[in-house]
Short mmCIF file of C-alpha atoms and ligand atoms in Angstrom, two decimals:
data_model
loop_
_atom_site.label_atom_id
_atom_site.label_comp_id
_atom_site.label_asym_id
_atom_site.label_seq_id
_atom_site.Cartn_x
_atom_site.Cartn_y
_atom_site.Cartn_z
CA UNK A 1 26.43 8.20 -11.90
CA UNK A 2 24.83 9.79 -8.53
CA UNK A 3 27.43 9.48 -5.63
CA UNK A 4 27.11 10.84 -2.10
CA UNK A 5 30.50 11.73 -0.47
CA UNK A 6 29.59 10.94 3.16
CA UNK A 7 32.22 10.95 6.64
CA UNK A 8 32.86 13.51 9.25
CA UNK A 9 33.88 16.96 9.20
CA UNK A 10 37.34 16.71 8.18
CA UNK A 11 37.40 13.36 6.34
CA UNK A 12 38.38 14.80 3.03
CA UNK A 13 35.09 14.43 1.21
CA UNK A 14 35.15 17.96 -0.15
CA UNK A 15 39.06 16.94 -1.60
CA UNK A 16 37.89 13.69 -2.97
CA UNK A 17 35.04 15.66 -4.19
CA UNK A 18 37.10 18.04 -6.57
CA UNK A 19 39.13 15.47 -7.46
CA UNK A 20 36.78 12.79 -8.78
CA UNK A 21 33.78 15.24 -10.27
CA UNK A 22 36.90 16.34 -12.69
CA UNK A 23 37.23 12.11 -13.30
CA UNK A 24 34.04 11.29 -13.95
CA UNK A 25 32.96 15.10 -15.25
CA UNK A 26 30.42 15.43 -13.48
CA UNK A 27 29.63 18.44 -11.47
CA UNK A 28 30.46 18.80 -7.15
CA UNK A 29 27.63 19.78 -5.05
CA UNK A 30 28.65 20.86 -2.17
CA UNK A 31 26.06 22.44 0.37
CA UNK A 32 28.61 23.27 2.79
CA UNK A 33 29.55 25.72 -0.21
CA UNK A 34 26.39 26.82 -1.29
CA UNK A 35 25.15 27.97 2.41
CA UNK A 36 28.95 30.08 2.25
CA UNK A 37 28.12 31.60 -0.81
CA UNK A 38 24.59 32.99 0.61
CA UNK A 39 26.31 33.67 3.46
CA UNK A 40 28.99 36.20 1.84
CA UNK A 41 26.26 37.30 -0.41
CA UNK A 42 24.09 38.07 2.08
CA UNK A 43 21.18 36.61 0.22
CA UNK A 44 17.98 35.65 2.98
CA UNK A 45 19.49 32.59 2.57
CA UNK A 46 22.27 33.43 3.90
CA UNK A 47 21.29 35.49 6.58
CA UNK A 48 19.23 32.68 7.54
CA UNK A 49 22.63 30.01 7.94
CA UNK A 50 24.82 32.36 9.09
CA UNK A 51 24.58 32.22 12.77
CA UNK A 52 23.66 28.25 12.52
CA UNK A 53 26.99 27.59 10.48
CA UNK A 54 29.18 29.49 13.25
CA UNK A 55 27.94 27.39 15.80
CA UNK A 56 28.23 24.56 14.28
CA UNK A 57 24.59 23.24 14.03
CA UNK A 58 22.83 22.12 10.98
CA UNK A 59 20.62 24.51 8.96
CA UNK A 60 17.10 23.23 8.56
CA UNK A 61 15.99 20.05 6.74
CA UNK A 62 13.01 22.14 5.49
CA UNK A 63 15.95 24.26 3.85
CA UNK A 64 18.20 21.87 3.26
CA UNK A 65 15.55 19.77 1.21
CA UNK A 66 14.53 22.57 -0.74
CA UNK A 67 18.15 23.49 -1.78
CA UNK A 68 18.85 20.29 -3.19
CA UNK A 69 16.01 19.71 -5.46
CA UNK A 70 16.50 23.03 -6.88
CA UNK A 71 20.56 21.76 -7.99
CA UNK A 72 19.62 18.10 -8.66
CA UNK A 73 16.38 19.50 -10.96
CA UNK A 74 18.86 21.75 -13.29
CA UNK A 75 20.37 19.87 -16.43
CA UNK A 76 23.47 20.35 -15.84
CA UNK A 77 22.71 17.34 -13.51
CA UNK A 78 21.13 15.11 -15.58
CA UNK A 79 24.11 12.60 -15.98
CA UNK A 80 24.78 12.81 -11.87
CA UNK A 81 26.52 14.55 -9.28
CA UNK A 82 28.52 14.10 -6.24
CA UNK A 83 26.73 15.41 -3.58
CA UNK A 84 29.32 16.85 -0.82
CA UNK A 85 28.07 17.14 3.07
CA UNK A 86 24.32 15.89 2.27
CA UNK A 87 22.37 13.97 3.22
CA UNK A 88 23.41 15.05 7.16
CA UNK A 89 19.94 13.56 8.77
CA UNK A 90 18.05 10.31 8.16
CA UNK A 91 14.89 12.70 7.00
CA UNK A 92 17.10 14.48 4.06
CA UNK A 93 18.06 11.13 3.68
CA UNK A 94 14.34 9.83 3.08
CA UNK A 95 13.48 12.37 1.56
CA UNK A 96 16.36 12.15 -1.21
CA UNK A 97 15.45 8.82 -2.11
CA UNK A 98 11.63 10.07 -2.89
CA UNK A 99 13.39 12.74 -4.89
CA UNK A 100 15.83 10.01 -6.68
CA UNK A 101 12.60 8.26 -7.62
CA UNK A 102 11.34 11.02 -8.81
CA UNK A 103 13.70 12.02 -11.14
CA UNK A 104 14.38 8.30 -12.26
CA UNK A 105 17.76 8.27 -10.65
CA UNK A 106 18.59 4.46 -9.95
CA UNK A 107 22.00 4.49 -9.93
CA UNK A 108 23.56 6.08 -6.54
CA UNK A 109 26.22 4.97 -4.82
CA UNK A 110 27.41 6.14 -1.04
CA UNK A 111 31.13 6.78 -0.56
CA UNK A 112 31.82 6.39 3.14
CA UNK A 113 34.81 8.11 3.96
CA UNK A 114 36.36 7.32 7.45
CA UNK A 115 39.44 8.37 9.82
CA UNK A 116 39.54 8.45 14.03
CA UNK A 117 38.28 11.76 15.85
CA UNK A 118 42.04 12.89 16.77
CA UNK A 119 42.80 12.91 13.19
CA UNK A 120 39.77 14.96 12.05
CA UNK A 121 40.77 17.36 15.16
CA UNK A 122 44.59 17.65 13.70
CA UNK A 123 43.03 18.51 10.02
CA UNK A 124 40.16 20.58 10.37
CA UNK A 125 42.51 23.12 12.68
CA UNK A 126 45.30 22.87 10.11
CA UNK A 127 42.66 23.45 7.33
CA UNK A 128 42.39 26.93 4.87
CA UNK A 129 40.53 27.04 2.42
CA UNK A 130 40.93 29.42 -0.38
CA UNK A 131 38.42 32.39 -0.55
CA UNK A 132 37.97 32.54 -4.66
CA UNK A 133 38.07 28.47 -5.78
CA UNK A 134 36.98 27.01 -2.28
CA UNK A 135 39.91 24.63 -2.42
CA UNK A 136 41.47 22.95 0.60
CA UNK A 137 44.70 23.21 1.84
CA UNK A 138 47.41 21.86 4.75
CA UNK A 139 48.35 24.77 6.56
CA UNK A 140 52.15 23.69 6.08
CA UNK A 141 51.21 23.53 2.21
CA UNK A 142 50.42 27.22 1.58
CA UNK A 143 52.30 28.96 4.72
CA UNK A 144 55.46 30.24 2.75
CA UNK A 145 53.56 31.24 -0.52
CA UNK A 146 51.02 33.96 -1.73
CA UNK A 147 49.16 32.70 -4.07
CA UNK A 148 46.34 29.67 -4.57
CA UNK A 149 47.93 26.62 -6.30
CA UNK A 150 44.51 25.89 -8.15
CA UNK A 151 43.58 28.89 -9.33
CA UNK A 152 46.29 31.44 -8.80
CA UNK A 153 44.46 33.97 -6.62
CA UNK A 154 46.88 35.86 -4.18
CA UNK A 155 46.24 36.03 -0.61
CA UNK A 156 43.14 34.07 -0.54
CA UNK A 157 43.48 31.63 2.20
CA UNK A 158 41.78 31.53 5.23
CA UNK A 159 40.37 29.97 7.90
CA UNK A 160 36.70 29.06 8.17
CA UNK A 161 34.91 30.15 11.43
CA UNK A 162 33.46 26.83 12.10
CA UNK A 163 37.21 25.47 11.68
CA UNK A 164 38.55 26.88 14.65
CA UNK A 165 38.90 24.58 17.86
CA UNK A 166 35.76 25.43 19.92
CA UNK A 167 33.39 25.13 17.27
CA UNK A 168 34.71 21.68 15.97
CA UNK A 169 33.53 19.56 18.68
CA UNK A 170 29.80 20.97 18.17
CA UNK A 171 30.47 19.42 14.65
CA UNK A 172 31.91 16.32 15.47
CA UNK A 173 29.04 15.71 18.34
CA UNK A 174 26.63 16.75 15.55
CA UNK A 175 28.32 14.21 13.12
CA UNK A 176 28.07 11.09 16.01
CA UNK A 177 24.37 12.19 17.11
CA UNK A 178 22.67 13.36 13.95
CA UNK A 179 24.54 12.58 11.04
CA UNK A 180 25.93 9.11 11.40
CA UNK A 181 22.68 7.42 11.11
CA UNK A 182 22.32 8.09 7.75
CA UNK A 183 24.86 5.48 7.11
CA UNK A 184 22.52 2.85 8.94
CA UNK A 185 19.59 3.94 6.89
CA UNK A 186 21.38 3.77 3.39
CA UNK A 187 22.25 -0.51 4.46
CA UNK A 188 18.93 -1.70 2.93
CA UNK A 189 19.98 -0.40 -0.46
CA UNK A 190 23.60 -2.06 -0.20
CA UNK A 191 25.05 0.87 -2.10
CA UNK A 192 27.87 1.89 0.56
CA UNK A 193 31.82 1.80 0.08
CA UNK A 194 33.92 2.02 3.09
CA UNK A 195 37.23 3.64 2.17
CA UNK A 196 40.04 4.59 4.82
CA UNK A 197 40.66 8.52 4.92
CA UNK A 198 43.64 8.37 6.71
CA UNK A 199 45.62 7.22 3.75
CA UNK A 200 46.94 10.04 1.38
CA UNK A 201 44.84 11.91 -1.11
CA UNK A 202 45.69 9.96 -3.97
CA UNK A 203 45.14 6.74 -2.51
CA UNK A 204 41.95 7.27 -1.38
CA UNK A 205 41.09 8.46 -4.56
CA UNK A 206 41.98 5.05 -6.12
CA UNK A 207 40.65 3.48 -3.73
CA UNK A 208 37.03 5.27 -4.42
CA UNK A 209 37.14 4.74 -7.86
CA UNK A 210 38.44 1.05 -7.80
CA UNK A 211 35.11 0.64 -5.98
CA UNK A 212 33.20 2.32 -8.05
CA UNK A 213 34.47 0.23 -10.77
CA UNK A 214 33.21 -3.30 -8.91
P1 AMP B 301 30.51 21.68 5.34
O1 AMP B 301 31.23 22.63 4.47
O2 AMP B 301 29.91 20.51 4.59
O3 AMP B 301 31.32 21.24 6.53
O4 AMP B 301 29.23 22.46 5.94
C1 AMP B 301 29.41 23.61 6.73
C2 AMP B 301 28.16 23.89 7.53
O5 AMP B 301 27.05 24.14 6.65
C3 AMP B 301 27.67 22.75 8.43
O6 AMP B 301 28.36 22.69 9.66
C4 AMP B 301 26.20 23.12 8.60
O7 AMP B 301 26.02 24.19 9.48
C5 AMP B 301 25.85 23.63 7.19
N1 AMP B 301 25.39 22.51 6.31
C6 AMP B 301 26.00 22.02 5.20
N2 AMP B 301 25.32 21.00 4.67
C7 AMP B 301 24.23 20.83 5.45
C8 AMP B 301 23.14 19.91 5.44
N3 AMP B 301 23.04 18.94 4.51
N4 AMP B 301 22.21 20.02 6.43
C9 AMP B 301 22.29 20.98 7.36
N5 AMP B 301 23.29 21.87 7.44
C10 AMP B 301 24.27 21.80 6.50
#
Protein backbone atom coordinates (compact mmCIF):
# COMPACT_ATOMS: atom_id res chain seq x y z
CA UNK A 1 0.00 0.00 0.00
CA UNK A 2 1.33 3.70 -0.96
CA UNK A 3 0.32 6.19 1.88
CA UNK A 4 1.24 9.86 2.17
CA UNK A 5 1.48 11.11 5.82
CA UNK A 6 0.35 14.72 5.24
CA UNK A 7 -0.42 17.81 8.22
CA UNK A 8 1.68 20.57 9.52
CA UNK A 9 4.94 20.78 11.00
CA UNK A 10 4.40 19.29 14.25
CA UNK A 11 1.33 17.09 13.63
CA UNK A 12 3.05 13.87 14.41
CA UNK A 13 3.33 12.46 10.91
CA UNK A 14 6.98 11.51 11.31
CA UNK A 15 5.67 9.45 14.84
CA UNK A 16 2.80 7.90 13.07
CA UNK A 17 5.24 7.29 10.41
CA UNK A 18 7.63 4.95 12.49
CA UNK A 19 4.97 3.51 14.02
CA UNK A 20 2.80 2.22 11.19
CA UNK A 21 5.78 1.42 8.41
CA UNK A 22 6.78 -1.25 11.35
CA UNK A 23 2.65 -2.37 11.00
CA UNK A 24 2.33 -2.68 7.68
CA UNK A 25 6.39 -3.39 7.01
CA UNK A 26 6.80 -1.27 4.76
CA UNK A 27 9.60 1.15 4.64
CA UNK A 28 9.30 5.33 6.01
CA UNK A 29 10.35 7.89 3.61
CA UNK A 30 10.91 10.70 5.09
CA UNK A 31 12.47 13.73 3.07
CA UNK A 32 12.65 15.87 5.97
CA UNK A 33 15.32 13.06 6.90
CA UNK A 34 16.94 12.54 3.83
CA UNK A 35 17.76 16.48 3.19
CA UNK A 36 19.38 16.05 7.21
CA UNK A 37 21.36 13.32 6.26
CA UNK A 38 23.00 15.34 3.15
CA UNK A 39 23.09 17.99 5.27
CA UNK A 40 25.44 16.33 8.07
CA UNK A 41 27.16 14.60 5.28
CA UNK A 42 27.87 17.42 3.55
CA UNK A 43 27.04 15.81 0.26
CA UNK A 44 26.15 18.84 -2.70
CA UNK A 45 23.00 17.90 -1.70
CA UNK A 46 23.30 18.93 1.31
CA UNK A 47 25.11 21.94 0.95
CA UNK A 48 22.48 22.84 -1.36
CA UNK A 49 19.37 22.48 1.65
CA UNK A 50 21.26 23.59 4.27
CA UNK A 51 20.68 27.23 4.43
CA UNK A 52 16.92 26.66 2.94
CA UNK A 53 16.11 24.14 5.89
CA UNK A 54 17.34 26.79 8.63
CA UNK A 55 15.11 29.23 7.40
CA UNK A 56 12.48 27.38 7.11
CA UNK A 57 11.68 27.47 3.32
CA UNK A 58 11.19 24.56 1.08
CA UNK A 59 14.09 23.14 -0.99
CA UNK A 60 13.32 23.07 -4.68
CA UNK A 61 10.57 21.07 -6.43
CA UNK A 62 13.17 20.46 -9.21
CA UNK A 63 15.09 18.69 -6.21
CA UNK A 64 12.53 17.55 -4.41
CA UNK A 65 11.06 15.64 -7.55
CA UNK A 66 14.19 14.17 -8.37
CA UNK A 67 14.78 12.77 -4.81
CA UNK A 68 11.72 10.93 -4.74
CA UNK A 69 11.81 9.01 -7.87
CA UNK A 70 15.19 7.91 -7.08
CA UNK A 71 13.58 6.14 -3.40
CA UNK A 72 10.18 5.19 -4.92
CA UNK A 73 12.26 3.51 -8.17
CA UNK A 74 14.46 1.14 -5.69
CA UNK A 75 12.82 -2.35 -4.83
CA UNK A 76 12.83 -2.13 -1.64
CA UNK A 77 9.66 -0.07 -2.56
CA UNK A 78 7.94 -2.16 -4.66
CA UNK A 79 5.15 -3.22 -2.13
CA UNK A 80 4.74 0.77 -0.96
CA UNK A 81 5.90 3.28 1.29
CA UNK A 82 4.80 5.96 3.54
CA UNK A 83 5.98 8.96 2.28
CA UNK A 84 6.71 11.50 5.34
CA UNK A 85 6.65 15.53 4.60
CA UNK A 86 6.01 15.10 0.65
CA UNK A 87 4.23 16.07 -1.43
CA UNK A 88 4.66 19.94 0.20
CA UNK A 89 3.43 21.81 -3.23
CA UNK A 90 0.55 21.10 -5.62
CA UNK A 91 3.45 20.65 -8.53
CA UNK A 92 5.30 17.65 -6.45
CA UNK A 93 1.93 16.78 -6.02
CA UNK A 94 1.20 16.53 -9.93
CA UNK A 95 4.00 15.43 -10.59
CA UNK A 96 3.78 12.30 -8.10
CA UNK A 97 0.74 11.16 -9.58
CA UNK A 98 2.55 11.03 -13.25
CA UNK A 99 5.22 9.13 -11.37
CA UNK A 100 2.45 6.74 -9.56
CA UNK A 101 1.25 6.05 -13.10
CA UNK A 102 4.29 5.35 -14.08
CA UNK A 103 5.27 2.86 -11.88
CA UNK A 104 1.67 1.24 -11.88
CA UNK A 105 1.00 2.38 -8.37
CA UNK A 106 -2.94 2.54 -8.02
CA UNK A 107 -3.35 2.11 -4.65
CA UNK A 108 -2.41 5.42 -2.51
CA UNK A 109 -4.06 6.64 0.15
CA UNK A 110 -3.55 10.34 1.92
CA UNK A 111 -3.45 10.39 5.73
CA UNK A 112 -4.40 13.89 6.78
CA UNK A 113 -3.20 14.50 10.05
CA UNK A 114 -4.62 17.65 11.87
CA UNK A 115 -4.29 19.69 15.32
CA UNK A 116 -4.76 23.83 15.92
CA UNK A 117 -1.58 26.16 15.35
CA UNK A 118 -1.07 26.70 19.32
CA UNK A 119 -0.67 23.08 19.66
CA UNK A 120 1.87 22.58 16.84
CA UNK A 121 3.70 25.79 18.52
CA UNK A 122 3.69 23.88 22.15
CA UNK A 123 5.21 20.55 20.31
CA UNK A 124 7.56 21.51 17.82
CA UNK A 125 9.47 23.76 20.76
CA UNK A 126 9.20 20.82 23.17
CA UNK A 127 10.46 18.50 20.34
CA UNK A 128 14.23 16.51 20.28
CA UNK A 129 14.89 14.35 18.18
CA UNK A 130 17.54 11.80 18.59
CA UNK A 131 20.80 12.31 16.53
CA UNK A 132 21.54 8.33 15.63
CA UNK A 133 17.67 6.76 15.02
CA UNK A 134 15.92 10.19 14.14
CA UNK A 135 13.22 9.39 16.67
CA UNK A 136 10.99 11.97 18.32
CA UNK A 137 10.68 12.80 21.68
CA UNK A 138 8.62 15.16 24.49
CA UNK A 139 11.14 17.14 26.03
CA UNK A 140 9.65 16.05 29.56
CA UNK A 141 10.11 12.34 28.17
CA UNK A 142 13.93 12.24 27.83
CA UNK A 143 14.99 15.28 30.30
CA UNK A 144 16.10 13.07 33.35
CA UNK A 145 17.75 10.21 31.25
CA UNK A 146 20.91 9.66 29.00
CA UNK A 147 20.20 7.45 26.72
CA UNK A 148 17.65 6.99 23.47
CA UNK A 149 14.67 4.74 24.39
CA UNK A 150 14.62 3.28 20.72
CA UNK A 151 17.84 2.59 20.08
CA UNK A 152 19.93 3.03 23.18
CA UNK A 153 22.38 5.71 21.99
CA UNK A 154 23.62 8.00 24.92
CA UNK A 155 23.40 11.62 24.72
CA UNK A 156 21.86 11.88 21.41
CA UNK A 157 19.06 14.26 21.71
CA UNK A 158 18.79 17.46 20.38
CA UNK A 159 17.10 20.09 19.08
CA UNK A 160 16.63 20.75 15.37
CA UNK A 161 17.51 24.32 14.15
CA UNK A 162 14.34 24.79 12.32
CA UNK A 163 12.58 23.74 15.77
CA UNK A 164 13.41 26.64 17.63
CA UNK A 165 10.69 29.50 18.02
CA UNK A 166 11.66 32.04 15.29
CA UNK A 167 12.01 29.70 12.61
CA UNK A 168 8.62 27.86 13.27
CA UNK A 169 6.33 30.46 12.12
CA UNK A 170 8.26 30.60 8.59
CA UNK A 171 7.10 26.87 8.63
CA UNK A 172 3.76 27.14 9.70
CA UNK A 173 3.15 30.28 7.12
CA UNK A 174 4.84 27.96 4.57
CA UNK A 175 2.44 25.07 5.59
CA UNK A 176 -0.97 27.60 5.24
CA UNK A 177 0.44 29.29 1.89
CA UNK A 178 2.21 26.54 0.02
CA UNK A 179 1.59 23.33 1.41
CA UNK A 180 -2.05 23.11 2.33
CA UNK A 181 -3.26 23.07 -1.14
CA UNK A 182 -2.12 19.88 -1.79
CA UNK A 183 -4.93 18.62 0.26
CA UNK A 184 -7.45 20.44 -2.20
CA UNK A 185 -5.75 18.93 -5.16
CA UNK A 186 -5.69 15.23 -3.83
CA UNK A 187 -10.15 15.69 -3.46
CA UNK A 188 -10.70 14.48 -7.07
CA UNK A 189 -9.11 11.15 -6.24
CA UNK A 190 -11.24 10.74 -2.88
CA UNK A 191 -8.30 9.01 -1.27
CA UNK A 192 -7.99 11.37 1.96
CA UNK A 193 -8.52 10.37 5.77
CA UNK A 194 -8.96 13.08 8.22
CA UNK A 195 -7.67 11.92 11.60
CA UNK A 196 -7.43 14.26 14.80
CA UNK A 197 -3.66 14.72 15.98
CA UNK A 198 -4.42 16.08 19.10
CA UNK A 199 -5.42 12.77 20.53
CA UNK A 200 -2.50 10.58 21.95
CA UNK A 201 -0.08 8.62 19.87
CA UNK A 202 -1.74 5.46 20.10
CA UNK A 203 -5.02 6.61 19.27
CA UNK A 204 -4.24 8.21 16.34
CA UNK A 205 -2.55 5.32 15.30
CA UNK A 206 -5.81 3.29 15.50
CA UNK A 207 -7.50 5.64 14.25
CA UNK A 208 -5.20 5.64 10.86
CA UNK A 209 -5.28 2.17 10.51
CA UNK A 210 -9.09 1.65 11.27
CA UNK A 211 -9.30 3.83 8.14
CA UNK A 212 -7.14 2.24 6.26
CA UNK A 213 -9.00 -0.84 6.90
CA UNK A 214 -12.56 0.76 5.38
P1 LIG B 1 10.51 17.95 7.91
O1 LIG B 1 11.47 17.10 8.65
O2 LIG B 1 9.54 17.16 7.07
O3 LIG B 1 9.83 18.97 8.79
O4 LIG B 1 11.36 18.80 6.84
C1 LIG B 1 12.38 19.68 7.26
C2 LIG B 1 12.71 20.67 6.17
O5 LIG B 1 13.21 19.97 5.01
C3 LIG B 1 11.53 21.48 5.63
O6 LIG B 1 11.23 22.60 6.44
C4 LIG B 1 12.06 21.89 4.25
O7 LIG B 1 13.02 22.91 4.33
C5 LIG B 1 12.78 20.61 3.82
N1 LIG B 1 11.85 19.68 3.11
C6 LIG B 1 11.44 18.45 3.51
N2 LIG B 1 10.59 17.90 2.64
C7 LIG B 1 10.46 18.79 1.63
C8 LIG B 1 9.69 18.82 0.43
N3 LIG B 1 8.87 17.81 0.09
N4 LIG B 1 9.80 19.93 -0.36
C9 LIG B 1 10.61 20.95 -0.03
N5 LIG B 1 11.35 20.99 1.08
C10 LIG B 1 11.27 19.93 1.93
Amino acid sequence: MQLILFGPPGVGKGTQARIISKELNIPHISTGDILREAVTEKTELGLKAQEIMQRGELVSDDIMIGIIRNVLEQPRCNNGSILDGYPRTVNQADSLIKLFKELNIKDFKLINIEADEKELVRRITNRRTCSNCNSIFNYSEIKDIVKCPNCGAENSFFQRKDDKEEVIKKRLEVYKNTTSPVLQFFEKYKVTLNVDGTKSIDEVTREILKGLKR
